[in-house]
Each structure stands twice: as structure tokens, then as C-alpha cells.
């Protein structure tokens, strides 16, 4: 039951994008088409899960025993950057169309603060490895959900009549705010 509550909280209540405001760059940048948003969500899910496992093990087996916790952020960033390079190589071979669609945003996963944020949050919250993996996957699902919902709304906005001064980024920011407020409605659940 605790894992179910953790999953619901990570996806809906404490959504990494809509309530913690981490990962805003890809949220705004890759959310113009649902297919691209879904691809980015899958890439972030993979990187976030693997990065959480690796950074957790580095924290427990290297940083804490050697008492060098001050190197946490830099070592976590290096791990995430390496994993993103790996995902980039895999996507280039497996799905060239998705690789092209993600374009410049794929390397931006390296600096996606949502991935680094989750890696640090699991350490701060003193989760076990299993809890960390569940939290990372659930958080990535929440990130993907927010990204796909926002992309769907933006696709509909392209077909709608929007005042000239509100087209593009202004209406996108308003919709993002409304989406964040809608997700606040889940706060009574967990």
C-alpha cells in the first residue's frame, strides 16, 4: 500500500513538472507534438530510472563511505551525462526518426533538472534502492503524463482561434498554469 501511495503521489500530487517545477525546459520545448512528447517522456523515463539506480549506488558505496558527500552533485551530473550519451547512441540506431524529432532537446536531458532532482531527492528522503526505483519510475511517468497532456492541449490550440498577442508562448504558459492548478486538485489524495 505504501508503494501505491508513493506512485500516486509522484505521478499526480507531487508531479515533478507541475508542482515541483523541475524539468520545465523540455516541458515547454518538446510539447508541440504528442509523438515527440511521448518519445521524450520515454527517454527521460529510461535515463531517470537508470540514473537513480546508479547515483544511489554511488552515494551508498562511494560518497558516504569516503565521506565525500560534497561531490554528490558533480558526480550525479557526470553519471546523467554519460547515460544521456548512451540513450542518444541507442536512439540514433533504433529510431532515427525519433532521434531527429527530439533534436536539440535530447542533449538537454543531460541538464534536465528533473533527473538530477530525483537522484538527489531519493537520497534526501532516505529511500531504499527499491523505493528509489519505484519513485523514479513513478516520477518519470508523471513527467511523461504532464508532457503528453500539455502537447495534446497545444495541438488543439493550433486549431483554435487564439488572439494574435496570445499565440505561441503566452498561451502555452497560461495553459501550463491551468494544468498545474488542475493537478493541485489531487493534493487531497495522498
Short mmCIF file of N, CA and C in Angstrom, two decimals:
data_model
loop_
_atom_site.label_atom_id
_atom_site.label_comp_id
_atom_site.label_asym_id
_atom_site.label_seq_id
_atom_site.Cartn_x
_atom_site.Cartn_y
_atom_site.Cartn_z
N UNK A 1 0.83 -1.20 0.00
CA UNK A 1 0.00 0.00 0.00
C UNK A 1 0.87 1.26 0.00
N UNK A 2 2.00 1.20 0.70
CA UNK A 2 2.89 2.36 0.75
C UNK A 2 3.46 2.68 -0.63
N UNK A 3 3.75 1.63 -1.40
CA UNK A 3 4.26 1.85 -2.75
C UNK A 3 3.20 2.45 -3.65
N UNK A 4 1.96 2.00 -3.48
CA UNK A 4 0.86 2.56 -4.28
C UNK A 4 0.69 4.05 -3.98
N UNK A 5 0.76 4.41 -2.72
CA UNK A 5 0.65 5.83 -2.34
C UNK A 5 1.83 6.64 -2.88
N UNK A 6 3.02 6.03 -2.86
CA UNK A 6 4.20 6.70 -3.40
C UNK A 6 4.01 6.95 -4.90
N UNK A 7 3.49 5.96 -5.60
CA UNK A 7 3.29 6.08 -7.05
C UNK A 7 2.25 7.15 -7.36
N UNK A 8 1.12 7.12 -6.66
CA UNK A 8 0.07 8.12 -6.89
C UNK A 8 0.58 9.51 -6.58
N UNK A 9 1.31 9.64 -5.47
CA UNK A 9 1.84 10.94 -5.09
C UNK A 9 2.84 11.46 -6.12
N UNK A 10 3.72 10.58 -6.61
CA UNK A 10 4.74 11.02 -7.57
C UNK A 10 4.13 11.39 -8.92
N UNK A 11 3.10 10.68 -9.33
CA UNK A 11 2.50 10.96 -10.64
C UNK A 11 1.58 12.17 -10.59
N UNK A 12 0.72 12.22 -9.61
CA UNK A 12 -0.33 13.24 -9.61
C UNK A 12 -0.11 14.37 -8.59
N UNK A 13 0.10 14.01 -7.34
CA UNK A 13 0.12 15.02 -6.28
C UNK A 13 1.37 15.88 -6.32
N UNK A 14 2.52 15.25 -6.37
CA UNK A 14 3.80 15.97 -6.40
C UNK A 14 4.44 15.84 -7.77
N UNK A 15 3.67 16.07 -8.80
CA UNK A 15 4.18 15.95 -10.17
C UNK A 15 5.43 16.81 -10.30
N UNK A 16 6.47 16.20 -10.82
CA UNK A 16 7.79 16.83 -10.89
C UNK A 16 7.75 18.15 -11.67
N UNK A 17 6.91 18.21 -12.70
CA UNK A 17 6.84 19.42 -13.53
C UNK A 17 5.82 20.40 -12.98
N UNK A 18 4.64 19.92 -12.66
CA UNK A 18 3.52 20.81 -12.36
C UNK A 18 3.43 21.26 -10.91
N UNK A 19 4.10 20.58 -10.00
CA UNK A 19 4.07 21.07 -8.62
C UNK A 19 5.46 21.35 -8.06
N UNK A 20 6.48 20.69 -8.59
CA UNK A 20 7.84 20.95 -8.12
C UNK A 20 8.63 21.81 -9.10
N UNK A 21 8.07 22.04 -10.28
CA UNK A 21 8.65 22.93 -11.29
C UNK A 21 10.07 22.53 -11.70
N UNK A 22 10.31 21.23 -11.80
CA UNK A 22 11.57 20.72 -12.31
C UNK A 22 11.32 20.15 -13.70
N UNK A 23 12.21 20.36 -14.62
CA UNK A 23 12.05 19.85 -15.98
C UNK A 23 11.19 20.73 -16.86
N UNK A 24 11.17 22.01 -16.59
CA UNK A 24 10.33 22.94 -17.35
C UNK A 24 10.83 23.13 -18.78
N UNK A 25 12.15 23.10 -19.00
CA UNK A 25 12.69 23.33 -20.35
C UNK A 25 12.14 22.31 -21.36
N UNK A 26 12.24 21.00 -21.11
CA UNK A 26 11.65 20.07 -22.07
C UNK A 26 10.13 20.13 -22.07
N UNK A 27 9.55 20.47 -20.94
CA UNK A 27 8.09 20.58 -20.85
C UNK A 27 7.58 21.62 -21.83
N UNK A 28 8.24 22.75 -21.91
CA UNK A 28 7.82 23.80 -22.84
C UNK A 28 8.37 23.59 -24.24
N UNK A 29 9.56 22.99 -24.35
CA UNK A 29 10.21 22.89 -25.64
C UNK A 29 9.78 21.72 -26.51
N UNK A 30 9.46 20.59 -25.90
CA UNK A 30 9.18 19.38 -26.67
C UNK A 30 7.69 19.09 -26.73
N UNK A 31 6.88 19.98 -26.25
CA UNK A 31 5.47 19.68 -26.09
C UNK A 31 4.59 20.22 -27.21
N UNK A 32 5.12 20.30 -28.42
CA UNK A 32 4.30 20.79 -29.53
C UNK A 32 3.58 19.66 -30.26
N UNK A 33 4.13 18.44 -30.18
CA UNK A 33 3.51 17.28 -30.81
C UNK A 33 3.48 16.13 -29.81
N UNK A 34 2.40 15.38 -29.81
CA UNK A 34 2.25 14.28 -28.85
C UNK A 34 3.32 13.22 -29.06
N UNK A 35 3.62 12.88 -30.32
CA UNK A 35 4.62 11.84 -30.59
C UNK A 35 5.98 12.22 -30.02
N UNK A 36 6.37 13.45 -30.23
CA UNK A 36 7.66 13.93 -29.71
C UNK A 36 7.65 13.94 -28.19
N UNK A 37 6.54 14.39 -27.61
CA UNK A 37 6.42 14.43 -26.15
C UNK A 37 6.51 13.02 -25.57
N UNK A 38 5.86 12.07 -26.22
CA UNK A 38 5.89 10.69 -25.74
C UNK A 38 7.30 10.11 -25.86
N UNK A 39 7.98 10.40 -26.96
CA UNK A 39 9.36 9.94 -27.12
C UNK A 39 10.28 10.53 -26.08
N UNK A 40 10.12 11.82 -25.83
CA UNK A 40 10.93 12.47 -24.80
C UNK A 40 10.62 11.88 -23.43
N UNK A 41 9.35 11.62 -23.18
CA UNK A 41 8.96 11.01 -21.91
C UNK A 41 9.58 9.64 -21.71
N UNK A 42 9.61 8.85 -22.78
CA UNK A 42 10.24 7.52 -22.68
C UNK A 42 11.74 7.64 -22.46
N UNK A 43 12.38 8.57 -23.15
CA UNK A 43 13.82 8.77 -22.96
C UNK A 43 14.12 9.23 -21.54
N UNK A 44 13.32 10.16 -21.02
CA UNK A 44 13.51 10.64 -19.65
C UNK A 44 13.24 9.52 -18.65
N UNK A 45 12.23 8.70 -18.92
CA UNK A 45 11.93 7.58 -18.02
C UNK A 45 13.12 6.64 -17.92
N UNK A 46 13.68 6.29 -19.07
CA UNK A 46 14.83 5.39 -19.08
C UNK A 46 16.01 6.01 -18.34
N UNK A 47 16.34 7.24 -18.69
CA UNK A 47 17.51 7.89 -18.08
C UNK A 47 17.28 8.12 -16.59
N UNK A 48 16.07 8.56 -16.22
CA UNK A 48 15.79 8.84 -14.81
C UNK A 48 15.89 7.57 -13.96
N UNK A 49 15.36 6.47 -14.47
CA UNK A 49 15.40 5.22 -13.71
C UNK A 49 16.82 4.71 -13.56
N UNK A 50 17.55 4.64 -14.66
CA UNK A 50 18.94 4.14 -14.60
C UNK A 50 19.81 5.10 -13.79
N UNK A 51 19.62 6.41 -13.99
CA UNK A 51 20.42 7.39 -13.24
C UNK A 51 20.16 7.30 -11.74
N UNK A 52 18.92 7.07 -11.37
CA UNK A 52 18.59 6.95 -9.95
C UNK A 52 19.28 5.74 -9.34
N UNK A 53 19.26 4.63 -10.05
CA UNK A 53 19.92 3.42 -9.54
C UNK A 53 21.42 3.65 -9.40
N UNK A 54 22.04 4.15 -10.45
CA UNK A 54 23.49 4.34 -10.44
C UNK A 54 23.91 5.38 -9.40
N UNK A 55 23.20 6.50 -9.36
CA UNK A 55 23.58 7.54 -8.38
C UNK A 55 23.33 7.09 -6.95
N UNK A 56 22.28 6.30 -6.73
CA UNK A 56 22.02 5.75 -5.40
C UNK A 56 23.19 4.87 -4.96
N UNK A 57 23.62 3.99 -5.87
CA UNK A 57 24.73 3.10 -5.54
C UNK A 57 26.03 3.87 -5.33
N UNK A 58 26.26 4.89 -6.12
CA UNK A 58 27.46 5.73 -5.94
C UNK A 58 27.41 6.43 -4.58
N UNK A 59 26.23 6.93 -4.22
CA UNK A 59 26.08 7.61 -2.94
C UNK A 59 26.37 6.65 -1.78
N UNK A 60 25.78 5.45 -1.84
CA UNK A 60 25.90 4.49 -0.74
C UNK A 60 27.27 3.84 -0.68
N UNK A 61 27.85 3.50 -1.84
CA UNK A 61 29.10 2.73 -1.86
C UNK A 61 30.35 3.58 -1.98
N UNK A 62 30.22 4.82 -2.46
CA UNK A 62 31.42 5.62 -2.67
C UNK A 62 31.41 6.89 -1.83
N UNK A 63 30.41 7.73 -2.05
CA UNK A 63 30.41 9.06 -1.41
C UNK A 63 30.29 8.99 0.11
N UNK A 64 29.36 8.19 0.62
CA UNK A 64 29.21 8.10 2.07
C UNK A 64 30.38 7.41 2.77
N UNK A 65 30.83 6.25 2.28
CA UNK A 65 31.96 5.61 2.97
C UNK A 65 33.24 6.45 2.97
N UNK A 66 33.46 7.19 1.88
CA UNK A 66 34.66 8.02 1.81
C UNK A 66 34.45 9.41 2.41
N UNK A 67 33.22 9.66 2.87
CA UNK A 67 32.87 10.94 3.48
C UNK A 67 33.13 12.12 2.53
N UNK A 68 32.74 11.94 1.27
CA UNK A 68 32.91 12.99 0.26
C UNK A 68 31.55 13.37 -0.34
N UNK A 69 30.58 13.54 0.52
CA UNK A 69 29.23 13.89 0.08
C UNK A 69 29.17 15.21 -0.67
N UNK A 70 30.16 16.06 -0.47
CA UNK A 70 30.19 17.35 -1.17
C UNK A 70 30.39 17.17 -2.68
N UNK A 71 30.78 16.00 -3.13
CA UNK A 71 30.93 15.72 -4.56
C UNK A 71 29.66 15.12 -5.18
N UNK A 72 28.58 15.09 -4.40
CA UNK A 72 27.35 14.46 -4.85
C UNK A 72 26.83 15.05 -6.16
N UNK A 73 26.67 16.35 -6.21
CA UNK A 73 26.07 16.99 -7.38
C UNK A 73 26.92 16.77 -8.63
N UNK A 74 28.20 16.99 -8.54
CA UNK A 74 29.05 16.85 -9.72
C UNK A 74 29.12 15.40 -10.18
N UNK A 75 29.19 14.46 -9.25
CA UNK A 75 29.24 13.06 -9.66
C UNK A 75 27.91 12.62 -10.27
N UNK A 76 26.80 13.10 -9.73
CA UNK A 76 25.49 12.77 -10.28
C UNK A 76 25.34 13.34 -11.69
N UNK A 77 25.81 14.56 -11.90
CA UNK A 77 25.73 15.17 -13.23
C UNK A 77 26.56 14.38 -14.24
N UNK A 78 27.72 13.92 -13.84
CA UNK A 78 28.55 13.11 -14.74
C UNK A 78 27.87 11.80 -15.11
N UNK A 79 27.23 11.17 -14.15
CA UNK A 79 26.50 9.92 -14.42
C UNK A 79 25.36 10.18 -15.39
N UNK A 80 24.60 11.22 -15.15
CA UNK A 80 23.46 11.55 -16.01
C UNK A 80 23.93 11.88 -17.42
N UNK A 81 25.00 12.65 -17.55
CA UNK A 81 25.53 12.99 -18.87
C UNK A 81 25.96 11.74 -19.63
N UNK A 82 26.59 10.82 -18.95
CA UNK A 82 27.02 9.57 -19.58
C UNK A 82 25.81 8.76 -20.05
N UNK A 83 24.80 8.68 -19.22
CA UNK A 83 23.60 7.93 -19.60
C UNK A 83 22.88 8.56 -20.79
N UNK A 84 22.84 9.87 -20.83
CA UNK A 84 22.20 10.56 -21.96
C UNK A 84 22.95 10.26 -23.25
N UNK A 85 24.28 10.24 -23.18
CA UNK A 85 25.07 9.89 -24.36
C UNK A 85 24.71 8.49 -24.84
N UNK A 86 24.53 7.58 -23.89
CA UNK A 86 24.17 6.22 -24.24
C UNK A 86 22.79 6.17 -24.91
N UNK A 87 21.82 6.89 -24.34
CA UNK A 87 20.47 6.94 -24.92
C UNK A 87 20.52 7.55 -26.31
N UNK A 88 21.33 8.57 -26.48
CA UNK A 88 21.45 9.23 -27.78
C UNK A 88 21.98 8.25 -28.83
N UNK A 89 22.97 7.47 -28.48
CA UNK A 89 23.53 6.49 -29.41
C UNK A 89 22.50 5.42 -29.74
N UNK A 90 21.79 4.94 -28.73
CA UNK A 90 20.77 3.91 -28.95
C UNK A 90 19.64 4.44 -29.82
N UNK A 91 19.15 5.64 -29.53
CA UNK A 91 18.06 6.21 -30.33
C UNK A 91 18.48 6.44 -31.78
N UNK A 92 19.71 6.85 -31.97
CA UNK A 92 20.21 7.09 -33.33
C UNK A 92 20.17 5.81 -34.16
N UNK A 93 20.45 4.68 -33.50
CA UNK A 93 20.45 3.40 -34.21
C UNK A 93 19.06 2.79 -34.31
N UNK A 94 18.29 2.84 -33.23
CA UNK A 94 16.99 2.16 -33.16
C UNK A 94 15.87 2.97 -33.82
N UNK A 95 15.81 4.26 -33.54
CA UNK A 95 14.72 5.10 -34.05
C UNK A 95 15.26 6.44 -34.55
N UNK A 96 15.79 6.46 -35.76
CA UNK A 96 16.34 7.71 -36.29
C UNK A 96 15.30 8.83 -36.39
N UNK A 97 14.04 8.46 -36.66
CA UNK A 97 13.00 9.50 -36.77
C UNK A 97 12.76 10.17 -35.41
N UNK A 98 12.72 9.37 -34.34
CA UNK A 98 12.56 9.95 -33.01
C UNK A 98 13.79 10.75 -32.63
N UNK A 99 14.96 10.27 -33.01
CA UNK A 99 16.21 10.98 -32.75
C UNK A 99 16.17 12.36 -33.42
N UNK A 100 15.70 12.42 -34.67
CA UNK A 100 15.58 13.69 -35.39
C UNK A 100 14.50 14.57 -34.77
N UNK A 101 13.38 13.96 -34.36
CA UNK A 101 12.28 14.73 -33.80
C UNK A 101 12.68 15.40 -32.48
N UNK A 102 13.46 14.68 -31.67
CA UNK A 102 13.89 15.25 -30.39
C UNK A 102 14.94 16.33 -30.58
N UNK A 103 15.74 16.18 -31.63
CA UNK A 103 16.70 17.21 -31.99
C UNK A 103 17.57 17.67 -30.85
N UNK A 104 17.58 18.97 -30.61
CA UNK A 104 18.45 19.57 -29.61
C UNK A 104 17.99 19.23 -28.19
N UNK A 105 16.75 18.77 -28.04
CA UNK A 105 16.24 18.51 -26.69
C UNK A 105 16.78 17.22 -26.09
N UNK A 106 17.27 16.31 -26.91
CA UNK A 106 17.87 15.09 -26.37
C UNK A 106 19.11 15.39 -25.55
N UNK A 107 20.06 16.18 -26.06
CA UNK A 107 21.19 16.54 -25.20
C UNK A 107 20.77 17.36 -23.97
N UNK A 108 19.63 18.03 -24.07
CA UNK A 108 19.16 18.81 -22.92
C UNK A 108 18.73 17.94 -21.75
N UNK A 109 18.50 16.63 -22.00
CA UNK A 109 18.20 15.74 -20.89
C UNK A 109 19.36 15.75 -19.91
N UNK A 110 20.56 15.95 -20.43
CA UNK A 110 21.75 16.00 -19.58
C UNK A 110 21.60 17.05 -18.49
N UNK A 111 21.02 18.18 -18.85
CA UNK A 111 20.85 19.25 -17.88
C UNK A 111 19.42 19.35 -17.38
N UNK A 112 18.63 18.30 -17.61
CA UNK A 112 17.25 18.30 -17.13
C UNK A 112 17.28 18.19 -15.61
N UNK A 113 16.85 19.24 -14.97
CA UNK A 113 16.92 19.27 -13.51
C UNK A 113 15.98 18.27 -12.86
N UNK A 114 14.99 17.75 -13.61
CA UNK A 114 14.10 16.74 -13.05
C UNK A 114 14.88 15.46 -12.75
N UNK A 115 15.78 15.08 -13.62
CA UNK A 115 16.56 13.86 -13.42
C UNK A 115 17.52 14.03 -12.25
N UNK A 116 18.22 15.13 -12.22
CA UNK A 116 19.12 15.40 -11.09
C UNK A 116 18.32 15.57 -9.80
N UNK A 117 17.17 16.22 -9.91
CA UNK A 117 16.32 16.42 -8.73
C UNK A 117 15.87 15.11 -8.12
N UNK A 118 15.44 14.17 -8.95
CA UNK A 118 15.01 12.86 -8.44
C UNK A 118 16.18 12.12 -7.81
N UNK A 119 17.33 12.17 -8.46
CA UNK A 119 18.51 11.49 -7.92
C UNK A 119 18.87 12.03 -6.53
N UNK A 120 18.73 13.33 -6.35
CA UNK A 120 19.04 13.93 -5.04
C UNK A 120 17.90 13.71 -4.05
N UNK A 121 16.65 13.78 -4.53
CA UNK A 121 15.50 13.59 -3.64
C UNK A 121 15.48 12.20 -3.00
N UNK A 122 15.83 11.16 -3.75
CA UNK A 122 15.80 9.82 -3.15
C UNK A 122 16.85 9.67 -2.05
N UNK A 123 17.94 10.39 -2.19
CA UNK A 123 18.96 10.38 -1.13
C UNK A 123 18.48 11.19 0.06
N UNK A 124 17.91 12.36 -0.21
CA UNK A 124 17.42 13.23 0.86
C UNK A 124 16.30 12.57 1.65
N UNK A 125 15.41 11.88 0.95
CA UNK A 125 14.28 11.21 1.62
C UNK A 125 14.67 9.87 2.23
N UNK A 126 15.93 9.49 2.08
CA UNK A 126 16.48 8.25 2.64
C UNK A 126 15.69 7.02 2.21
N UNK A 127 15.38 6.94 0.91
CA UNK A 127 14.70 5.79 0.36
C UNK A 127 15.67 4.62 0.25
N UNK A 128 15.10 3.41 0.25
CA UNK A 128 15.89 2.23 -0.07
C UNK A 128 16.05 2.19 -1.59
N UNK A 129 16.84 1.24 -2.08
CA UNK A 129 17.03 1.13 -3.53
C UNK A 129 15.71 0.83 -4.24
N UNK A 130 14.92 -0.07 -3.69
CA UNK A 130 13.63 -0.42 -4.31
C UNK A 130 12.70 0.79 -4.29
N UNK A 131 12.62 1.48 -3.18
CA UNK A 131 11.79 2.68 -3.10
C UNK A 131 12.27 3.74 -4.09
N UNK A 132 13.58 3.85 -4.23
CA UNK A 132 14.15 4.82 -5.15
C UNK A 132 13.76 4.52 -6.59
N UNK A 133 13.81 3.26 -6.97
CA UNK A 133 13.44 2.86 -8.32
C UNK A 133 11.95 3.10 -8.57
N UNK A 134 11.12 2.72 -7.62
CA UNK A 134 9.67 2.95 -7.75
C UNK A 134 9.38 4.43 -7.86
N UNK A 135 10.02 5.23 -7.03
CA UNK A 135 9.82 6.68 -7.06
C UNK A 135 10.29 7.27 -8.39
N UNK A 136 11.43 6.82 -8.88
CA UNK A 136 11.97 7.34 -10.15
C UNK A 136 11.04 7.00 -11.31
N UNK A 137 10.57 5.76 -11.36
CA UNK A 137 9.67 5.36 -12.45
C UNK A 137 8.36 6.13 -12.36
N UNK A 138 7.80 6.23 -11.17
CA UNK A 138 6.53 6.95 -11.00
C UNK A 138 6.69 8.43 -11.34
N UNK A 139 7.80 9.02 -10.93
CA UNK A 139 8.05 10.42 -11.24
C UNK A 139 8.20 10.62 -12.75
N UNK A 140 8.89 9.69 -13.40
CA UNK A 140 9.05 9.77 -14.86
C UNK A 140 7.71 9.60 -15.56
N UNK A 141 6.85 8.74 -15.03
CA UNK A 141 5.51 8.59 -15.60
C UNK A 141 4.73 9.89 -15.43
N UNK A 142 4.86 10.51 -14.27
CA UNK A 142 4.21 11.81 -14.05
C UNK A 142 4.73 12.88 -14.99
N UNK A 143 6.04 12.87 -15.21
CA UNK A 143 6.66 13.81 -16.16
C UNK A 143 6.09 13.58 -17.56
N UNK A 144 6.03 12.31 -17.97
CA UNK A 144 5.52 11.96 -19.29
C UNK A 144 4.05 12.33 -19.42
N UNK A 145 3.28 12.06 -18.38
CA UNK A 145 1.86 12.41 -18.40
C UNK A 145 1.67 13.91 -18.59
N UNK A 146 2.39 14.70 -17.82
CA UNK A 146 2.29 16.15 -17.95
C UNK A 146 2.70 16.61 -19.34
N UNK A 147 3.78 16.03 -19.86
CA UNK A 147 4.28 16.40 -21.18
C UNK A 147 3.28 16.06 -22.27
N UNK A 148 2.70 14.86 -22.22
CA UNK A 148 1.76 14.43 -23.25
C UNK A 148 0.45 15.22 -23.15
N UNK A 149 -0.04 15.44 -21.94
CA UNK A 149 -1.26 16.26 -21.78
C UNK A 149 -1.06 17.66 -22.35
N UNK A 150 0.07 18.25 -22.02
CA UNK A 150 0.38 19.59 -22.48
C UNK A 150 0.53 19.63 -24.00
N UNK A 151 1.16 18.58 -24.56
CA UNK A 151 1.31 18.51 -26.02
C UNK A 151 -0.05 18.38 -26.70
N UNK A 152 -0.93 17.58 -26.12
CA UNK A 152 -2.27 17.44 -26.69
C UNK A 152 -3.04 18.75 -26.68
N UNK A 153 -2.92 19.48 -25.58
CA UNK A 153 -3.59 20.78 -25.49
C UNK A 153 -2.99 21.75 -26.49
N UNK A 154 -1.67 21.74 -26.62
CA UNK A 154 -1.02 22.65 -27.59
C UNK A 154 -1.39 22.31 -29.03
N UNK A 155 -1.55 21.03 -29.33
CA UNK A 155 -2.00 20.66 -30.67
C UNK A 155 -3.41 21.18 -30.93
N UNK A 156 -4.26 21.11 -29.93
CA UNK A 156 -5.62 21.64 -30.08
C UNK A 156 -5.61 23.16 -30.21
N UNK A 157 -4.71 23.80 -29.51
CA UNK A 157 -4.61 25.26 -29.60
C UNK A 157 -4.22 25.72 -31.00
N UNK A 158 -3.45 24.89 -31.71
CA UNK A 158 -3.07 25.23 -33.08
C UNK A 158 -4.29 25.30 -33.99
N UNK A 159 -5.31 24.53 -33.64
CA UNK A 159 -6.53 24.50 -34.44
C UNK A 159 -7.57 25.52 -33.96
N UNK A 160 -7.31 26.13 -32.83
CA UNK A 160 -8.26 27.07 -32.23
C UNK A 160 -7.94 28.51 -32.63
N UNK A 161 -8.94 29.35 -32.49
CA UNK A 161 -8.75 30.77 -32.74
C UNK A 161 -8.23 31.39 -31.44
N UNK A 162 -7.02 31.88 -31.50
CA UNK A 162 -6.38 32.49 -30.34
C UNK A 162 -6.03 33.92 -30.73
N UNK A 163 -6.28 34.87 -29.84
CA UNK A 163 -5.89 36.26 -30.16
C UNK A 163 -4.41 36.35 -30.55
N UNK A 164 -4.11 37.22 -31.49
CA UNK A 164 -2.76 37.34 -32.04
C UNK A 164 -1.69 37.53 -30.97
N UNK A 165 -1.95 38.33 -29.97
CA UNK A 165 -0.97 38.60 -28.92
C UNK A 165 -0.77 37.43 -27.96
N UNK A 166 -1.67 36.45 -28.02
CA UNK A 166 -1.58 35.30 -27.12
C UNK A 166 -1.02 34.06 -27.80
N UNK A 167 -0.81 34.10 -29.10
CA UNK A 167 -0.31 32.92 -29.82
C UNK A 167 1.09 32.54 -29.35
N UNK A 168 1.35 31.23 -29.40
CA UNK A 168 2.68 30.73 -29.08
C UNK A 168 2.93 30.59 -27.58
N UNK A 169 4.00 31.18 -27.13
CA UNK A 169 4.44 31.02 -25.74
C UNK A 169 3.45 31.59 -24.72
N UNK A 170 2.85 32.77 -24.94
CA UNK A 170 1.93 33.29 -23.92
C UNK A 170 0.79 32.34 -23.59
N UNK A 171 0.12 31.80 -24.60
CA UNK A 171 -0.99 30.90 -24.33
C UNK A 171 -0.48 29.58 -23.75
N UNK A 172 0.72 29.16 -24.17
CA UNK A 172 1.31 27.93 -23.62
C UNK A 172 1.57 28.08 -22.13
N UNK A 173 2.06 29.23 -21.71
CA UNK A 173 2.32 29.45 -20.28
C UNK A 173 1.02 29.52 -19.48
N UNK A 174 0.00 30.10 -20.06
CA UNK A 174 -1.31 30.16 -19.38
C UNK A 174 -1.86 28.74 -19.22
N UNK A 175 -1.77 27.95 -20.28
CA UNK A 175 -2.26 26.57 -20.23
C UNK A 175 -1.45 25.77 -19.21
N UNK A 176 -0.14 25.97 -19.17
CA UNK A 176 0.70 25.27 -18.20
C UNK A 176 0.27 25.61 -16.77
N UNK A 177 -0.03 26.88 -16.54
CA UNK A 177 -0.51 27.28 -15.22
C UNK A 177 -1.84 26.65 -14.87
N UNK A 178 -2.74 26.59 -15.82
CA UNK A 178 -4.04 25.95 -15.59
C UNK A 178 -3.89 24.45 -15.35
N UNK A 179 -2.98 23.84 -16.09
CA UNK A 179 -2.72 22.41 -15.90
C UNK A 179 -2.13 22.16 -14.50
N UNK A 180 -1.24 23.02 -14.07
CA UNK A 180 -0.68 22.90 -12.72
C UNK A 180 -1.76 23.06 -11.66
N UNK A 181 -2.66 24.00 -11.88
CA UNK A 181 -3.76 24.18 -10.93
C UNK A 181 -4.69 22.97 -10.93
N UNK A 182 -4.90 22.37 -12.09
CA UNK A 182 -5.73 21.17 -12.16
C UNK A 182 -5.09 20.03 -11.37
N UNK A 183 -3.78 19.89 -11.47
CA UNK A 183 -3.09 18.83 -10.73
C UNK A 183 -3.09 19.09 -9.23
N UNK A 184 -3.24 20.35 -8.83
CA UNK A 184 -3.34 20.67 -7.40
C UNK A 184 -4.58 20.02 -6.78
N UNK A 185 -5.57 19.74 -7.63
CA UNK A 185 -6.77 19.08 -7.14
C UNK A 185 -6.52 17.70 -6.59
N UNK A 186 -5.40 17.08 -6.99
CA UNK A 186 -5.06 15.75 -6.48
C UNK A 186 -4.43 15.80 -5.10
N UNK A 187 -4.15 16.97 -4.57
CA UNK A 187 -3.38 17.08 -3.33
C UNK A 187 -4.09 16.48 -2.13
N UNK A 188 -5.37 16.28 -2.17
CA UNK A 188 -6.06 15.65 -1.04
C UNK A 188 -5.99 14.14 -1.06
N UNK A 189 -5.44 13.56 -2.12
CA UNK A 189 -5.40 12.09 -2.25
C UNK A 189 -4.35 11.47 -1.38
N UNK A 190 -3.13 11.97 -1.46
CA UNK A 190 -2.03 11.30 -0.72
C UNK A 190 -1.58 12.11 0.46
#
